[in-house]
mmCIF file of C-alpha atoms in Angstrom:
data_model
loop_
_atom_site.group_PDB
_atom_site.id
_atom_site.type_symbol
_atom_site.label_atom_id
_atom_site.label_comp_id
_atom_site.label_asym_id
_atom_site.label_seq_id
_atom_site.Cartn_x
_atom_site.Cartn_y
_atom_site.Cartn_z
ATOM 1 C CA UNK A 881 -59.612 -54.201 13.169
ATOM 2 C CA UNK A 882 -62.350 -51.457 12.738
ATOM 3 C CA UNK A 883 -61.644 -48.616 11.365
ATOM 4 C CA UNK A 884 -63.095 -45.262 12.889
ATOM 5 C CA UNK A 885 -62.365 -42.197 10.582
ATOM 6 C CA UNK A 886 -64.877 -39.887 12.387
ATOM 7 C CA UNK A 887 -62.485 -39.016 15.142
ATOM 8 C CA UNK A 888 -63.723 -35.577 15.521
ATOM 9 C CA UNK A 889 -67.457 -36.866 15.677
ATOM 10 C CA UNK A 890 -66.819 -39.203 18.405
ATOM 11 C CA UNK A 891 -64.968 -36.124 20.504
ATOM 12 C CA UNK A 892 -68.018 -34.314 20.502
ATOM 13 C CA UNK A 893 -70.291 -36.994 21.437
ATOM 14 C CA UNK A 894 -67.915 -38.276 24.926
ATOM 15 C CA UNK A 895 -70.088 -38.036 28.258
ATOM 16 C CA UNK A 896 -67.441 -36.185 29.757
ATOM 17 C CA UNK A 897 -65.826 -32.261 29.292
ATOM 18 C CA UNK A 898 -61.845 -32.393 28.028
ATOM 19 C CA UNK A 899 -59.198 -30.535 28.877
ATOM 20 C CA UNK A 900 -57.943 -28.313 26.298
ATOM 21 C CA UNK A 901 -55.940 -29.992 23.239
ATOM 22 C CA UNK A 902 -55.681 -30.059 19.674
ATOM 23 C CA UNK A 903 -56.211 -33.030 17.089
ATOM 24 C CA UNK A 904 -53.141 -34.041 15.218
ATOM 25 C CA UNK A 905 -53.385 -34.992 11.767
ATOM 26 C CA UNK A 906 -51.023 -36.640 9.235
ATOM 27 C CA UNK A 907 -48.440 -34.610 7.314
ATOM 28 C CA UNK A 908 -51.632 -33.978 4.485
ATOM 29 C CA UNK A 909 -53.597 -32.764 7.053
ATOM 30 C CA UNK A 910 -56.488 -34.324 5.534
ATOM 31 C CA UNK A 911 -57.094 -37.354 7.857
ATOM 32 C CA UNK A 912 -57.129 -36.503 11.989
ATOM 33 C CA UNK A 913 -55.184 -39.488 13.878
ATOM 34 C CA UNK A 914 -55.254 -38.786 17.563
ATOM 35 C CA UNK A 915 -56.574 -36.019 20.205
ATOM 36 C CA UNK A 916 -54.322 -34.490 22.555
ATOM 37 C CA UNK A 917 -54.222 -32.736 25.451
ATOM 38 C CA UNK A 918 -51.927 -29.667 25.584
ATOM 39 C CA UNK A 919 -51.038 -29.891 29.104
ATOM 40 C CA UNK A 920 -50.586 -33.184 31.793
ATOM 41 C CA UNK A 921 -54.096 -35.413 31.983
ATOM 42 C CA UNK A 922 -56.345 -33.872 34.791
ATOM 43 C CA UNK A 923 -56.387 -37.092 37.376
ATOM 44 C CA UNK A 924 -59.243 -39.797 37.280
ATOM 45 C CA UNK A 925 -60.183 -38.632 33.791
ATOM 46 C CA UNK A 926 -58.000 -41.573 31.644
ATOM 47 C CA UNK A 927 -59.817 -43.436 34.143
ATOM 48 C CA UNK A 928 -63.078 -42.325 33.198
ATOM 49 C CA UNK A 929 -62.464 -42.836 29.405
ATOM 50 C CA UNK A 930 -61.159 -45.882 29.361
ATOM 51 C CA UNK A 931 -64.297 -47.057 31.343
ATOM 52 C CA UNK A 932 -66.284 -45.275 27.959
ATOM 53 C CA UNK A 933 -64.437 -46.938 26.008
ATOM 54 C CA UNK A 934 -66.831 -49.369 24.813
ATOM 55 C CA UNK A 935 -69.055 -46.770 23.983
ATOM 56 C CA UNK A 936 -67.428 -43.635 22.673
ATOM 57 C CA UNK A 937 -65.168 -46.079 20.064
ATOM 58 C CA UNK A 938 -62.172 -43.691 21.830
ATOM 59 C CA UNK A 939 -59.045 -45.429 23.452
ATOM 60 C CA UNK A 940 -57.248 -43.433 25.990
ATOM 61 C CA UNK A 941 -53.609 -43.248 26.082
ATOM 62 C CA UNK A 942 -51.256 -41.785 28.304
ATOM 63 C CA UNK A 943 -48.541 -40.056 25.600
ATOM 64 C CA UNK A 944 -45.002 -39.377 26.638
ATOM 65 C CA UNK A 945 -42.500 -37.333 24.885
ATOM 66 C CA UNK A 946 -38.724 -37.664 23.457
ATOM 67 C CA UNK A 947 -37.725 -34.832 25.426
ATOM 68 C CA UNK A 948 -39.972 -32.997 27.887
ATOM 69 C CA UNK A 949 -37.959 -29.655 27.881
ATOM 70 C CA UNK A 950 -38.596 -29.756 23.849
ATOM 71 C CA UNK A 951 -41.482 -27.762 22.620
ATOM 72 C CA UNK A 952 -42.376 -30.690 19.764
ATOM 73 C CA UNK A 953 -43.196 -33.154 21.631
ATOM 74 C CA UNK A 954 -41.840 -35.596 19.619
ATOM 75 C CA UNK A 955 -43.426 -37.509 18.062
ATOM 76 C CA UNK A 956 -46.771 -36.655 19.157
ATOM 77 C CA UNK A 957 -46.573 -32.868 17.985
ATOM 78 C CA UNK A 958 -43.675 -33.237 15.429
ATOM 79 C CA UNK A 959 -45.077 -34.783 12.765
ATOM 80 C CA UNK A 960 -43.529 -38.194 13.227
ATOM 81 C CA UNK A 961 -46.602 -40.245 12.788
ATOM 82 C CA UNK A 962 -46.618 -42.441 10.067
ATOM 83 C CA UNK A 963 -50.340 -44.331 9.531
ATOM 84 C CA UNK A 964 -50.064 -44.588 5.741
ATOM 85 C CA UNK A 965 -47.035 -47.179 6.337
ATOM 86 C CA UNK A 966 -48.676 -49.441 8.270
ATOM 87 C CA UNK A 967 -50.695 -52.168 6.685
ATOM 88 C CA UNK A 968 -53.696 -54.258 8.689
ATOM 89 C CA UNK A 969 -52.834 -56.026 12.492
ATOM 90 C CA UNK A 970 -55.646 -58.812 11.062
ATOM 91 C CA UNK A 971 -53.482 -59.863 8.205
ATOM 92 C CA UNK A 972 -50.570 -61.526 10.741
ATOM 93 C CA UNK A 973 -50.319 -64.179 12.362
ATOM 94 C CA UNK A 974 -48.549 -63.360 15.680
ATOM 95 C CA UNK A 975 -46.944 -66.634 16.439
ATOM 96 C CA UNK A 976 -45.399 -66.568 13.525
ATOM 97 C CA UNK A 977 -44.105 -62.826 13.444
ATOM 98 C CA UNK A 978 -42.577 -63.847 16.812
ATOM 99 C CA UNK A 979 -40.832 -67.096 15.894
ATOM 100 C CA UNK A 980 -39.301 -64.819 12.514
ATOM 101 C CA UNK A 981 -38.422 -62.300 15.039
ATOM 102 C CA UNK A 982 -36.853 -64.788 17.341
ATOM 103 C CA UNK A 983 -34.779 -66.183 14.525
ATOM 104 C CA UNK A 984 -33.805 -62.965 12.793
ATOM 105 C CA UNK A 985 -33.393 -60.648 15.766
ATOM 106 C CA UNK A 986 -34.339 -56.951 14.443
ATOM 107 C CA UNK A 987 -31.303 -57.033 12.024
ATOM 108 C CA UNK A 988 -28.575 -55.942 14.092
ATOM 109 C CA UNK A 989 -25.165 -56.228 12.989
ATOM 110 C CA UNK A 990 -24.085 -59.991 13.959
ATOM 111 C CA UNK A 991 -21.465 -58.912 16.618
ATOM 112 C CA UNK A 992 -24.422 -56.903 18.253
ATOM 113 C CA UNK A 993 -25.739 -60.624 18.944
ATOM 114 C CA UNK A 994 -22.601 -62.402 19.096
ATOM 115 C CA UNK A 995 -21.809 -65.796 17.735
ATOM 116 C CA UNK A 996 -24.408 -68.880 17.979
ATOM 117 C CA UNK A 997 -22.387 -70.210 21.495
ATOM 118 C CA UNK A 998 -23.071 -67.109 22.924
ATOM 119 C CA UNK A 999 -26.261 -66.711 21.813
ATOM 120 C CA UNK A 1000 -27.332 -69.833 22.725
ATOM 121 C CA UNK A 1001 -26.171 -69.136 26.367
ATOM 122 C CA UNK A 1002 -28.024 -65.640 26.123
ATOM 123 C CA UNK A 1003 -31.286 -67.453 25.380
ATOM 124 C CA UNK A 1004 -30.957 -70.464 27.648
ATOM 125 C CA UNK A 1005 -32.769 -72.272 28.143
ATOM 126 C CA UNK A 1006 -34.351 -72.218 24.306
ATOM 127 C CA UNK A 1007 -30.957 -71.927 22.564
ATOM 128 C CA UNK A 1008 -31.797 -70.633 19.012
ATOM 129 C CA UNK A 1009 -34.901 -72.502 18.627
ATOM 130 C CA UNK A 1010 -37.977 -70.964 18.721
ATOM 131 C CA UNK A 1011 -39.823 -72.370 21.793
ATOM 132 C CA UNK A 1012 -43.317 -71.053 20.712
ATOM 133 C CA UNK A 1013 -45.612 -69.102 22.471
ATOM 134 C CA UNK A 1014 -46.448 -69.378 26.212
ATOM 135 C CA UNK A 1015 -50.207 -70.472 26.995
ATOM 136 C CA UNK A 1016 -53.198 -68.327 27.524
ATOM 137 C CA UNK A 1017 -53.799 -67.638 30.871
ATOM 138 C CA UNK A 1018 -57.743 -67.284 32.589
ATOM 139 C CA UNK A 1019 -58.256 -63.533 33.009
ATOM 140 C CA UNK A 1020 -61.105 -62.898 36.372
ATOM 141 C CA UNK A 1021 -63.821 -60.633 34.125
ATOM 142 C CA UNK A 1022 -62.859 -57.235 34.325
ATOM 143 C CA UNK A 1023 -59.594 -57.828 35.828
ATOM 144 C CA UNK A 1024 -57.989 -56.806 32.937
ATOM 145 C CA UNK A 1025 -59.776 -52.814 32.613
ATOM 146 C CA UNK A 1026 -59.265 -52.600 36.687
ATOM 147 C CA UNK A 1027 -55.243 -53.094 36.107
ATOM 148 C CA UNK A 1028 -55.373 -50.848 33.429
ATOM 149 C CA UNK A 1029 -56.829 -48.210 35.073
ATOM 150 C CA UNK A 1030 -54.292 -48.937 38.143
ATOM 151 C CA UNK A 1031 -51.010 -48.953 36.307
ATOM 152 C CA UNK A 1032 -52.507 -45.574 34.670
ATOM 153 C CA UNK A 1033 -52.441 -43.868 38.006
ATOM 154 C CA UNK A 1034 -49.605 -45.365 38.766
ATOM 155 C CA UNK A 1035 -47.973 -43.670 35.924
ATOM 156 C CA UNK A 1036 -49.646 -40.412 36.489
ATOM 157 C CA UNK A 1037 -48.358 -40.052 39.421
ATOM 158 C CA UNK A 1038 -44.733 -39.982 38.433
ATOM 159 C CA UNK A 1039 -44.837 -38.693 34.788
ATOM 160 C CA UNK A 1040 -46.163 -35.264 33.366
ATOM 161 C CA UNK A 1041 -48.435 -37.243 30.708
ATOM 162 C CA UNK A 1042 -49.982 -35.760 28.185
ATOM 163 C CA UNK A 1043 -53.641 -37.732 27.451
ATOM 164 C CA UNK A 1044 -54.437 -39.224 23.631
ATOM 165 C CA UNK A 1045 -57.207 -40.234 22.408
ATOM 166 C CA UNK A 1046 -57.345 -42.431 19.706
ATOM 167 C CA UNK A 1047 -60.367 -44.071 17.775
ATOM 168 C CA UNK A 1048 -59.525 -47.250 17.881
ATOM 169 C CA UNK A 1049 -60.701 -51.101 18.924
ATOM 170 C CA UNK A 1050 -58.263 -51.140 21.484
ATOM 171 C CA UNK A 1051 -54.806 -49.902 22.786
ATOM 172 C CA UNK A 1052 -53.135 -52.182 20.086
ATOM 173 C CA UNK A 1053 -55.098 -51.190 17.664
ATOM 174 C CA UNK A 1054 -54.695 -47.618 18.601
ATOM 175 C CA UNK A 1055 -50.727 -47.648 17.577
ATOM 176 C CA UNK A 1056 -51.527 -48.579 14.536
ATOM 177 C CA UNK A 1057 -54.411 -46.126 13.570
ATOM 178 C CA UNK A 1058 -52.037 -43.296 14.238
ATOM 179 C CA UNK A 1059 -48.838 -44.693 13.134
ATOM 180 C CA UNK A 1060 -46.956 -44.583 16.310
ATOM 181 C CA UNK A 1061 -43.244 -45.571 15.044
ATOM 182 C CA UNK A 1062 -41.675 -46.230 18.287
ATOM 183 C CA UNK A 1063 -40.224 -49.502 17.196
ATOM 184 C CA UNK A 1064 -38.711 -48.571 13.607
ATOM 185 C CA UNK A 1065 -35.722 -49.981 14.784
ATOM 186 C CA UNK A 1066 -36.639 -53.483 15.208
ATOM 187 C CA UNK A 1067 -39.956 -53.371 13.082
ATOM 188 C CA UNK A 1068 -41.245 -50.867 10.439
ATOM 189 C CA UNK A 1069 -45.026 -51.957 10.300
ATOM 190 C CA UNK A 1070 -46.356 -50.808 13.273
ATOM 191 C CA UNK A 1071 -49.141 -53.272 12.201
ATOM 192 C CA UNK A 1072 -46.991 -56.097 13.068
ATOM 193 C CA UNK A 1073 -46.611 -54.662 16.580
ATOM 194 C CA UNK A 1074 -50.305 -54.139 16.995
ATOM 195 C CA UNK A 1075 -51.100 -57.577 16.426
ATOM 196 C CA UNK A 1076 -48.841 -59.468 18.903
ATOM 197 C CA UNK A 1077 -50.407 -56.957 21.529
ATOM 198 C CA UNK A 1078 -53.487 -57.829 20.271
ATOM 199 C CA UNK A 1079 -52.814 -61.537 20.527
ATOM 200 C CA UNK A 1080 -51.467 -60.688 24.232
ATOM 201 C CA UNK A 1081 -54.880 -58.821 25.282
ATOM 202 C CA UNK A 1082 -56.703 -61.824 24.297
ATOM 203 C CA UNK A 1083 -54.239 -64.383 25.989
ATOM 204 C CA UNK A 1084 -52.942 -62.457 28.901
ATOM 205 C CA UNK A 1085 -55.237 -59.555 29.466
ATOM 206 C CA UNK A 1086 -52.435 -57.046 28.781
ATOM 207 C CA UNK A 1087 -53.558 -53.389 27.357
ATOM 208 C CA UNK A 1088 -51.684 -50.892 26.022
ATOM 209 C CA UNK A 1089 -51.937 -47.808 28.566
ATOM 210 C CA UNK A 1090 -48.836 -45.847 27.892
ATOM 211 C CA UNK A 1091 -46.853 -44.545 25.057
ATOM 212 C CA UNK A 1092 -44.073 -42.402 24.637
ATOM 213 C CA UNK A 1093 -41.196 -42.028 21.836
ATOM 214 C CA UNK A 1094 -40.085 -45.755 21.693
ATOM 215 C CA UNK A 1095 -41.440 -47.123 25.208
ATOM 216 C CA UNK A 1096 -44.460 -48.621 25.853
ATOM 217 C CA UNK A 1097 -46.206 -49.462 28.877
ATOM 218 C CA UNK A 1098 -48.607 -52.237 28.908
ATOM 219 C CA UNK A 1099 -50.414 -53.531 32.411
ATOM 220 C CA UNK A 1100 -50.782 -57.432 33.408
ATOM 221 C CA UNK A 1101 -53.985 -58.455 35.156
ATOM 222 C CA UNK A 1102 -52.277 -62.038 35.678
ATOM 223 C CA UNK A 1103 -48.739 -62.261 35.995
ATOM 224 C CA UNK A 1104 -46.713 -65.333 36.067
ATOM 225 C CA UNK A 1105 -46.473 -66.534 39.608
ATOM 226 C CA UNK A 1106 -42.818 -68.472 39.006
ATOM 227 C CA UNK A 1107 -39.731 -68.333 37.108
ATOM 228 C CA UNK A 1108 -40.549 -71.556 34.863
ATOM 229 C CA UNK A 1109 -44.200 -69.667 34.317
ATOM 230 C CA UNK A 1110 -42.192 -66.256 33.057
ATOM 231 C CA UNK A 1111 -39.417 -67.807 30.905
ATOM 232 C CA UNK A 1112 -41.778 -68.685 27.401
ATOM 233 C CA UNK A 1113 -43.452 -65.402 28.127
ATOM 234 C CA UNK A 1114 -39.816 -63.864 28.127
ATOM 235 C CA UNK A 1115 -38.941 -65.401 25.215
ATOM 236 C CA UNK A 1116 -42.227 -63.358 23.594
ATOM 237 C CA UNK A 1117 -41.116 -60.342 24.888
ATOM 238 C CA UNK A 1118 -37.809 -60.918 23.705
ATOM 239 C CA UNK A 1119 -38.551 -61.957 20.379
ATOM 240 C CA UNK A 1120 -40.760 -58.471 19.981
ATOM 241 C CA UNK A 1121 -38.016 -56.247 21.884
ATOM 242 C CA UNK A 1122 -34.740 -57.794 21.796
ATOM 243 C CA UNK A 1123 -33.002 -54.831 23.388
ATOM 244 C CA UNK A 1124 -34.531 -56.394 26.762
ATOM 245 C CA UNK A 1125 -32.291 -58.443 26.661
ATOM 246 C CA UNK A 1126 -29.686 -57.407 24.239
ATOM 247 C CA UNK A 1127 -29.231 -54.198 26.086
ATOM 248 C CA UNK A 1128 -30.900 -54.895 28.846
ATOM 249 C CA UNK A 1129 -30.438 -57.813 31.561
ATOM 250 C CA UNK A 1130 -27.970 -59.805 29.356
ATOM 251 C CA UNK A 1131 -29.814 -63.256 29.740
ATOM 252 C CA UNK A 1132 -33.235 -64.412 29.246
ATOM 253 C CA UNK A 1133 -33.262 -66.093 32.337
ATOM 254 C CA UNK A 1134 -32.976 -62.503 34.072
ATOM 255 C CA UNK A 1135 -35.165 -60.721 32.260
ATOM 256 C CA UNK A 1136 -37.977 -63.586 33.154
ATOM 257 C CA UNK A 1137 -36.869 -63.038 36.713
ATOM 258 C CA UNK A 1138 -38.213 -59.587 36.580
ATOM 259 C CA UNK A 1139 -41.625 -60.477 35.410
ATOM 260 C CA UNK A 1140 -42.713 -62.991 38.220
ATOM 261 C CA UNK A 1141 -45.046 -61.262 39.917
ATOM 262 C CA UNK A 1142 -45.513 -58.083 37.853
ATOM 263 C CA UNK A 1143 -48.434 -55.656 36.559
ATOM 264 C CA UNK A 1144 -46.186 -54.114 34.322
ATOM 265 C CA UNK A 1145 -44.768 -54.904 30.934
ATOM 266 C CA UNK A 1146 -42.100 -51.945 29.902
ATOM 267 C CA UNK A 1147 -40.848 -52.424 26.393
ATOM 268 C CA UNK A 1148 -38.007 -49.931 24.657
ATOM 269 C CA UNK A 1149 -36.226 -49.481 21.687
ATOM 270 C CA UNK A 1150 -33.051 -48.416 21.197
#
């Protein structure tokens, strides 16, 4: 991962005019993190900077707060950003971090995760054994910025988001530059995080466009087209956010179900 210190630098230098916003810093105040804009993004402009991307250095994110009526907006404004905890995204290997995750769930108590017969049946058809990771799929050039920019209208269109700007590589690499902790629960090192979404943009053409307290919204340029496609990319997802499936559809099975056929990864923490 690059590093880009010079966040201020690169705001003055973007081809197009922001809306008003502010740059949030760390609790020292010493090192700015992330832009943001003080009220909704104006539409068509994420679009516009994430098409800059490869030339301002910034990546756009649509940020999302704990509670909208709250005037913190946590964690974004609250001082809940925690970059100097987070080591490097480069130094993991993400196979790995998901096979430990897979085996070790996110530390839960054990009757969270019941006993090995039920857990088995939960992650049928894998069982307890990691089945590794599902394979790379071909990603059309530029398929993978136009379904970005899609699910980010998408999302604007239904959510008061407030647009970040981060210097970063990309949207993985983004989290981790300003510490976003949305997944303390399950994983501490938000580098860890960044680097399976890392190792997704390169295999499945998945970016990060959304963030918000502990959700995350990434979009899918190439979805799995059948349930036997979706079930080793479930096991992935479940592996990096067991409440999916833990508190969520109950089965592995469903929650591959629900991503034949979809531009949309949505990922929360409990």
């Amino acid at each position: 991962m690059t590093e880009h210190p010079d966040l201020a630098a690169a705001l003055t230098a973007l081809p197009v005019d922001l809306p008003p916003g502010r740059l949030v810093t760390e609790d020292d105040g010493r090192q700015p993190l992330l832009w943001i804009s003080d009220a909704p993004a104006p539409a068509g402009l994420w679009r516009r900077l994430h098409r800059a991307h490869p030339q301002t250095g910034l990546w756009p994110l649509l940020l999302t707060p704990l509670d909208r009526s709250g005037d913190d907006y946590r964690p974004w404004l609250s001082g809940e950003l925690y970059p100097s905890d987070a080591s490097v995204p480069d130094l993991y290997d993400p196979a790995a971090l998901l096979s430990t995750w897979w085996e070790t769930g996110d530390g839960e108590d054990e009757d969270d995760r019941g006993d090995e017969d039920e857990l088995a049946e939960i992650l049928a058809p894998y069982g307890l054994t990691w089945p590794g990771t599902a394979p790379a799929v071909t990603v059309p050039d530029g398929a993978a910025g136009t379904e970005a920019r899609e699910l980010a209208e998408v999302l604007q269109s239904v959510e008061d988001a407030r647009l970040g700007l981060v210097r970063a590589d990309s949207g993985a690499h983004a989290l981790a530059v300003c510490g976003w902790s949305g997944p303390a629960n399950h994983e501490n090192d938000i580098a860890k995080i960044a680097a399976v979404l890392a190792d997704w943009e390169r295999r499945f053409g998945a970016q990060v466009v959304e963030a918000g307290f502990d959700t995350l919204e990434l979009s899918v340029p190439v979805p799995p087209a059948t349930l036997a496609e979706a079930l080793p990319l479930a096991a992935e997802h479940t592996a990096f956010c067991p409440d999916l499936v833990f508190q969520g559809t109950g089965t592995l099975t469903e929650y591959a179900e629900q991503l034949v056929g979809s531009h949309q990864w949505s990922f929360w923490w409990d």
